[in-house]
Tab-separated table of N, CA and C in Angstrom:
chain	number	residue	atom	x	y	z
C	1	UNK	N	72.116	97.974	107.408
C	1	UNK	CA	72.312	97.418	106.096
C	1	UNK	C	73.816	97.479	105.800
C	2	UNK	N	73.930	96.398	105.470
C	2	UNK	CA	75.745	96.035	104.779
C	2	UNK	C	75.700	96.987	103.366
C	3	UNK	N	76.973	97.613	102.831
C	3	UNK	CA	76.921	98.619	101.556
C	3	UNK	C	78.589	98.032	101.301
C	4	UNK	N	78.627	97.854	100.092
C	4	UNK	CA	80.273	98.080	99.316
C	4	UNK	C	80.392	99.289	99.224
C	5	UNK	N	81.656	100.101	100.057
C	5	UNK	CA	82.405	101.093	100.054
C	5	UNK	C	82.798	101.799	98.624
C	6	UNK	N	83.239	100.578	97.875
C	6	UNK	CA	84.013	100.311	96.507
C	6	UNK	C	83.089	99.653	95.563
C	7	UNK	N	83.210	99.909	94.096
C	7	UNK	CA	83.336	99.221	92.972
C	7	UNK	C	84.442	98.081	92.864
C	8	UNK	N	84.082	96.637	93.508
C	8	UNK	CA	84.785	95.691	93.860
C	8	UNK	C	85.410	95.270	92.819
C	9	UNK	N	84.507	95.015	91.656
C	9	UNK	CA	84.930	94.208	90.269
C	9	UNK	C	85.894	95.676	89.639
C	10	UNK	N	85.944	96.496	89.709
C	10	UNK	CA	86.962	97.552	88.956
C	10	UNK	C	88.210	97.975	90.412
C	11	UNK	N	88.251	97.337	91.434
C	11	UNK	CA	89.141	97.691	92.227
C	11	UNK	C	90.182	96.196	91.628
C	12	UNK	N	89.302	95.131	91.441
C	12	UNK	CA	89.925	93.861	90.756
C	12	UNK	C	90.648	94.344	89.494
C	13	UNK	N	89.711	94.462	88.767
C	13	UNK	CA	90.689	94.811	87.442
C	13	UNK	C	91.553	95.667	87.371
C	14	UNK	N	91.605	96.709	88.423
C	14	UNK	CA	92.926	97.525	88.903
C	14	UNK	C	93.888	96.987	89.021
C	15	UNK	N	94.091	96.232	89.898
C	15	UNK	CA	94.607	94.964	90.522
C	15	UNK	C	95.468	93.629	89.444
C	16	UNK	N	94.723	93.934	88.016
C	16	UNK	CA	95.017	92.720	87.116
C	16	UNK	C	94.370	92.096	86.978
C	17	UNK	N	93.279	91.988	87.740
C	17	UNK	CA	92.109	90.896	88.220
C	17	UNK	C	91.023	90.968	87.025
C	18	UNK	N	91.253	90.540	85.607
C	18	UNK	CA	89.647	90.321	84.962
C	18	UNK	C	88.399	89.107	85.534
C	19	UNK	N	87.678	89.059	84.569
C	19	UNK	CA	86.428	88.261	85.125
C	19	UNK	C	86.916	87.391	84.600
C	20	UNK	N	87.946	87.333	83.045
C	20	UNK	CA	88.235	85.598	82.784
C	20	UNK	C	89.058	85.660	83.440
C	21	UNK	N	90.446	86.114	84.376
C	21	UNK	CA	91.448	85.767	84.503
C	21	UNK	C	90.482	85.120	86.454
C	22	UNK	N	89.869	85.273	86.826
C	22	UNK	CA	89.315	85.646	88.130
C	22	UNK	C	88.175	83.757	87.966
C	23	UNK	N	87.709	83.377	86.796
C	23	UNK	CA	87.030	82.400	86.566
C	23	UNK	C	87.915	81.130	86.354
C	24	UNK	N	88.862	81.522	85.122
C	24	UNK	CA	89.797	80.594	85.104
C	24	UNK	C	91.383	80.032	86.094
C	25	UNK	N	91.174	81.012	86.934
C	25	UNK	CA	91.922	80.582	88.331
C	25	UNK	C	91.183	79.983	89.136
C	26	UNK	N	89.320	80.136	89.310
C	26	UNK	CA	88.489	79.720	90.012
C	26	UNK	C	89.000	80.264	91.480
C	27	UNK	N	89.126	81.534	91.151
C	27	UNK	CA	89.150	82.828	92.217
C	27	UNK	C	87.819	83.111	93.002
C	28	UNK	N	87.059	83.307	91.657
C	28	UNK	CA	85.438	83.543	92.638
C	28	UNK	C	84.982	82.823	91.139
C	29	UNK	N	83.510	82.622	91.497
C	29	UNK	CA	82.953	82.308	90.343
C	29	UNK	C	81.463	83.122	89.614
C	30	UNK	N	81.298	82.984	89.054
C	30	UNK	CA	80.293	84.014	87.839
C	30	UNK	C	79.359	84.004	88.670
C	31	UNK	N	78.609	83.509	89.584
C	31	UNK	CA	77.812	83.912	90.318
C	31	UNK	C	78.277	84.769	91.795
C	32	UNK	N	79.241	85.127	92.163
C	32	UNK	CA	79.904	85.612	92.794
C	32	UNK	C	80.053	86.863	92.014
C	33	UNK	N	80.558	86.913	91.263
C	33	UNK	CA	81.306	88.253	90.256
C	33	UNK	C	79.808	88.903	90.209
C	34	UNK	N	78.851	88.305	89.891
C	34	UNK	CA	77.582	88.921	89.267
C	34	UNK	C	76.846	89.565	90.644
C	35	UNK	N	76.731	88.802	91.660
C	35	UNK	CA	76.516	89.556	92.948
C	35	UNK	C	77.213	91.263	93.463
C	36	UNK	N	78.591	90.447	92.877
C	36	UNK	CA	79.226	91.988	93.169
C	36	UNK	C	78.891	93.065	92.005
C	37	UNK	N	78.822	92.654	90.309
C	37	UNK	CA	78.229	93.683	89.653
C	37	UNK	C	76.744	94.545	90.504
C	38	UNK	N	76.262	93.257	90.803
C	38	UNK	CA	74.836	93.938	91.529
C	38	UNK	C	75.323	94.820	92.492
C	39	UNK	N	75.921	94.541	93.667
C	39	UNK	CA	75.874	95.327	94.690
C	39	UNK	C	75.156	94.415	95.590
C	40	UNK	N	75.104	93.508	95.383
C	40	UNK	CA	74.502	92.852	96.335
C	40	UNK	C	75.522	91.965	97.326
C	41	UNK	N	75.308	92.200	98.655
C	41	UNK	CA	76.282	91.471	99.489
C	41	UNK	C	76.360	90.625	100.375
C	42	UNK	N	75.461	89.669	99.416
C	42	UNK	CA	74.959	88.036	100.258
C	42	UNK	C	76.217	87.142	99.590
C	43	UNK	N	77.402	87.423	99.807
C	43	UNK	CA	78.204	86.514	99.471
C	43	UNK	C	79.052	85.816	100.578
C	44	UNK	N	79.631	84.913	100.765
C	44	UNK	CA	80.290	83.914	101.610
C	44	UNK	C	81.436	84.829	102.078
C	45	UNK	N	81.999	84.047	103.563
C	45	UNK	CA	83.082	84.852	104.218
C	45	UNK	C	84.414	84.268	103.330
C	46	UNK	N	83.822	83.139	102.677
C	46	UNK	CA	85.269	82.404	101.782
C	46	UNK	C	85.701	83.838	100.726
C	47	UNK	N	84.584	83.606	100.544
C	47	UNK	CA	84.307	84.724	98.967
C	47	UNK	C	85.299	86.089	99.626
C	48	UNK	N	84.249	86.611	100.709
C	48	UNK	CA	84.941	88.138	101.165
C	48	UNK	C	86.990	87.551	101.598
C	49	UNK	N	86.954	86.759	101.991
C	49	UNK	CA	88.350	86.165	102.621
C	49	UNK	C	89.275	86.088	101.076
C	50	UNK	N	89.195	85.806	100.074
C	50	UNK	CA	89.115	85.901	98.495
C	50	UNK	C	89.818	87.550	98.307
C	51	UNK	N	88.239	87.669	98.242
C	51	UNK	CA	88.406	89.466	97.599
C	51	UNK	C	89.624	90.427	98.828
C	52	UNK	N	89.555	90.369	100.208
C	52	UNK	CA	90.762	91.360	100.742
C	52	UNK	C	91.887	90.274	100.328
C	53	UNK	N	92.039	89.334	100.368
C	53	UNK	CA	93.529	88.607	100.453
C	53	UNK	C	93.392	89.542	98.827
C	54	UNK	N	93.008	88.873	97.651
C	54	UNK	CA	93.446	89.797	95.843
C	54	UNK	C	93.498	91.654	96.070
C	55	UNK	N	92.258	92.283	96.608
C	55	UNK	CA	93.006	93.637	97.109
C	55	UNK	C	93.758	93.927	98.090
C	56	UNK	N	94.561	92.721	98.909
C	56	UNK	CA	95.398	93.022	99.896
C	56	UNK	C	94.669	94.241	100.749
C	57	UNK	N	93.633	94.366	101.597
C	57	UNK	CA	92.496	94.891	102.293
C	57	UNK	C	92.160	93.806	103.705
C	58	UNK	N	91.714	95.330	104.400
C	58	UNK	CA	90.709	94.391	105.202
C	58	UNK	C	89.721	94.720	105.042
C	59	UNK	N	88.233	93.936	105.435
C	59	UNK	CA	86.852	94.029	105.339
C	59	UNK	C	86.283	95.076	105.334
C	60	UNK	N	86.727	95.892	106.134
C	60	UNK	CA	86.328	96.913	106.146
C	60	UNK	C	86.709	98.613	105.569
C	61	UNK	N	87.639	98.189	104.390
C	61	UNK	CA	87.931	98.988	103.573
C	61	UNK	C	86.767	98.747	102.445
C	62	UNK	N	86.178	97.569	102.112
C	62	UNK	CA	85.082	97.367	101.023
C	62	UNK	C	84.160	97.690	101.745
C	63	UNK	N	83.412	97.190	102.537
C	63	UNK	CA	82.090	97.170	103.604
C	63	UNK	C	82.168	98.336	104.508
C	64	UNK	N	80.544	98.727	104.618
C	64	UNK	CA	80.418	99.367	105.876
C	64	UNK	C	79.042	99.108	106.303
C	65	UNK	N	78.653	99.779	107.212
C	65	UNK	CA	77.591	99.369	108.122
C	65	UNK	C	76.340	100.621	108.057
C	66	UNK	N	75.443	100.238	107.722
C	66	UNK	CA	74.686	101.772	107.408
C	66	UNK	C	73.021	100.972	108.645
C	67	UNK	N	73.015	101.787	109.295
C	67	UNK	CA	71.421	101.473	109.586
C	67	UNK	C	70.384	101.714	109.044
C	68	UNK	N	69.435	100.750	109.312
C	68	UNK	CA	68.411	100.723	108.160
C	68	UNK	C	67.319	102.122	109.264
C	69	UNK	N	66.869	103.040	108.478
C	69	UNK	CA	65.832	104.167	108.567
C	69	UNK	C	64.724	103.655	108.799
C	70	UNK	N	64.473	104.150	110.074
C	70	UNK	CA	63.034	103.620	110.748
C	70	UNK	C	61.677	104.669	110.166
């Protein structure tokens, strides 16, 4: 199972990054942002390519790899 390392949307707003400033650049969009409130990490490689280029990161400072328990 894929897991966010981080609180993505508050590593953003660290960053400067609000949800309007992040919509009205058409950075990511509200269904994107809302995935990441979830924790959920069915989002596009555009999207992840997005989020490390704004936290200046690579992938694998947000993500990690957990196996799923048999």
């Amino acid at each position: 199972m894929i897991k966010y390392k981080i609180d993505i949307m508050q590593a953003l707003k660290e960053k400067g990054y609000s949800s309007y400033k992040l919509r009205q650049s058409k950075l990511l969009a509200e269904t994107t942002m809302t995935k990441l409130r979830n924790n959920n990490t069915k989002i596009t490689l555009e999207n992840l390519n997005t989020i490390c280029t704004l936290l200046q990161c690579q992938p694998g400072d947000i993500l990690e790899y957990l196996p799923d328990k048999e």
